[in-house]
Amino acid sequence: MTGSCRAKWRRRITYLLMSVTSTAFAIDTASITSSALSLDCLEYRVVGICFWLRCSIYECQVETSVQVRHYVPDAVVSSYSNTGENPWVEVAAMSRPNTTAVSGGDGSADQANENDMAKFKNADVIGHPAGLVFNRFAAQLGYICPGAGTPLTPYLLSTLDTLAWRYNIPEMFYPESLIPGRREIGSRQSLNLWGNVYPRGGFLHQVDDHKSAAVVAQRAGDIVTRGGQPHVYQPLLPRDIQIVEGQDGYWPAGALIENDARTGKWQPLTPTLSSTCAVFPHRNARAQATDGGYAWALWRPYSCCERRGQIFLGHIEFAN
């Protein structure tokens, strides 16, 4: 084989290897759906008793039902470097590059002796696709609570949130962005600080790519679980506006708060798929994605009890 032929074959093999590498850590809808069948993430518990007043034409009586609490996979949060390359392959077309959000990746001054790497991550928050499959799985344990997420619904696409996501306007001026120690993932005292929640955009300084992606995912989750934020997004809140917290025997998940599993926890989907959930930061093994693409399922806690009458009288929760 001549030198030119060998060079041609090397180029072809290199191209094929690069193609395999670029898709090796992608994840599809079927894999995400099956990953929701996790008892560890579900964490189903009976936590109390609800009281209802049931009235007929002739009499009224008090009925009871058990109050349960469990987590629901509301959304898949992808955090990735290359614009348009969401690792969840079926939804990647939702966040293609546009005139205001073209490129991505990291930036530096190209000085090997300087630790000045500026990481950038896009983020997409899409309704978890498990839907009916998860409901059937969880219902085997008892009564289940509805979550807020609608399957495959986009709640945040950072390519459409350019002003806030790429320029940190207006959050770069918020006290949480300017005062050290405010809204941080991890802590300085424990020497396990991953990054700051504010400003809730795509840029941060962090040498570990996995930690960078996790911080950005936390930022995206922080936005969508609150209403009235200065971002282009759709709030990930209960669909039935008639349901009010503390009434009708339904207590929806509140706003996501960093370091607090009582507000939500994360299940790794790619580059490694796990059947367990945890909050950021954690000391578990952290796989690095060669293409800078990561995805997690965001599980949020809900509590509810089965309706047994016309009027909800109240509830008693057991001691933890």
CSV table of N, CA, C and O in Angstrom, one decimal, residues 4 6 14 25 32 43 59 65 73 75 83 122 124 135 145 169 209 229 232 239 264 273 289:
chain,number,residue,atom,x,y,z
A,4,SER,N,0.3,7.4,0.1
A,4,SER,CA,-0.9,8.2,0.0
A,4,SER,C,-2.2,7.4,0.3
A,4,SER,O,-3.1,7.9,0.9
A,6,ARG,N,-2.2,4.8,2.5
A,6,ARG,CA,-2.3,4.6,3.9
A,6,ARG,C,-2.8,5.9,4.6
A,6,ARG,O,-3.6,5.8,5.5
A,14,THR,N,-10.0,7.6,11.2
A,14,THR,CA,-10.1,8.7,12.2
A,14,THR,C,-11.5,9.3,12.2
A,14,THR,O,-12.1,9.6,13.2
A,25,PHE,N,-22.2,8.9,23.6
A,25,PHE,CA,-22.8,9.3,24.9
A,25,PHE,C,-24.2,10.0,24.7
A,25,PHE,O,-24.8,10.6,25.6
A,32,ILE,N,-34.4,7.0,28.3
A,32,ILE,CA,-34.8,7.9,29.4
A,32,ILE,C,-36.1,7.4,30.0
A,32,ILE,O,-36.2,7.5,31.3
A,43,GLU,N,-38.7,7.0,45.9
A,43,GLU,CA,-38.7,7.2,47.3
A,43,GLU,C,-40.1,7.4,47.9
A,43,GLU,O,-40.5,8.4,48.5
A,59,GLU,N,-77.0,12.4,55.9
A,59,GLU,CA,-76.0,12.6,57.0
A,59,GLU,C,-74.7,13.0,56.4
A,59,GLU,O,-74.4,13.0,55.2
A,65,SER,N,-58.1,9.1,54.5
A,65,SER,CA,-57.2,8.5,53.5
A,65,SER,C,-55.8,8.7,53.8
A,65,SER,O,-55.4,9.7,54.5
A,73,PRO,N,-40.4,12.3,38.2
A,73,PRO,CA,-39.5,12.8,37.2
A,73,PRO,C,-40.2,13.8,36.3
A,73,PRO,O,-40.8,13.5,35.3
A,75,ALA,N,-38.8,16.5,34.6
A,75,ALA,CA,-38.1,17.0,33.4
A,75,ALA,C,-36.8,16.4,33.2
A,75,ALA,O,-36.2,15.8,34.1
A,83,THR,N,-23.7,24.2,20.7
A,83,THR,CA,-25.0,24.7,20.4
A,83,THR,C,-25.7,23.8,19.3
A,83,THR,O,-25.1,23.6,18.3
A,122,ASN,N,-24.9,25.4,27.0
A,122,ASN,CA,-26.3,25.5,26.7
A,122,ASN,C,-27.1,24.7,27.7
A,122,ASN,O,-26.6,23.8,28.3
A,124,ASP,N,-31.2,22.9,28.1
A,124,ASP,CA,-32.6,22.7,27.7
A,124,ASP,C,-33.3,22.0,28.8
A,124,ASP,O,-32.8,21.0,29.4
A,135,ASN,N,-46.3,6.3,35.7
A,135,ASN,CA,-47.5,6.3,36.6
A,135,ASN,C,-47.9,4.8,36.9
A,135,ASN,O,-48.2,4.5,38.0
A,145,CYS,N,-49.2,10.8,43.2
A,145,CYS,CA,-49.5,12.2,43.0
A,145,CYS,C,-49.1,12.6,41.6
A,145,CYS,O,-48.0,12.2,41.1
A,169,ILE,N,-28.0,39.4,31.5
A,169,ILE,CA,-28.8,40.6,31.8
A,169,ILE,C,-30.2,40.2,32.1
A,169,ILE,O,-30.8,39.4,31.3
A,209,ASP,N,-15.4,19.8,33.8
A,209,ASP,CA,-16.5,19.9,32.9
A,209,ASP,C,-17.8,19.3,33.4
A,209,ASP,O,-18.8,19.9,33.2
A,229,GLN,N,-39.7,34.9,36.3
A,229,GLN,CA,-38.2,35.1,36.2
A,229,GLN,C,-37.9,35.8,34.9
A,229,GLN,O,-38.6,35.7,33.9
A,232,VAL,N,-36.7,33.8,29.1
A,232,VAL,CA,-37.7,33.3,28.1
A,232,VAL,C,-37.9,31.8,28.4
A,232,VAL,O,-37.0,31.0,28.1
A,239,ARG,N,-50.2,21.8,36.3
A,239,ARG,CA,-51.0,22.3,35.2
A,239,ARG,C,-52.4,22.7,35.6
A,239,ARG,O,-53.0,23.6,35.0
A,264,GLY,N,-35.8,18.7,45.4
A,264,GLY,CA,-35.5,18.0,44.1
A,264,GLY,C,-34.2,17.3,44.1
A,264,GLY,O,-33.3,17.7,44.9
A,273,LEU,N,-25.6,6.4,32.7
A,273,LEU,CA,-26.9,6.3,33.1
A,273,LEU,C,-27.0,5.6,34.5
A,273,LEU,O,-26.4,4.5,34.7
A,289,ALA,N,-17.8,13.8,29.8
A,289,ALA,CA,-18.3,13.6,28.5
A,289,ALA,C,-17.3,14.2,27.5
A,289,ALA,O,-16.9,15.4,27.6
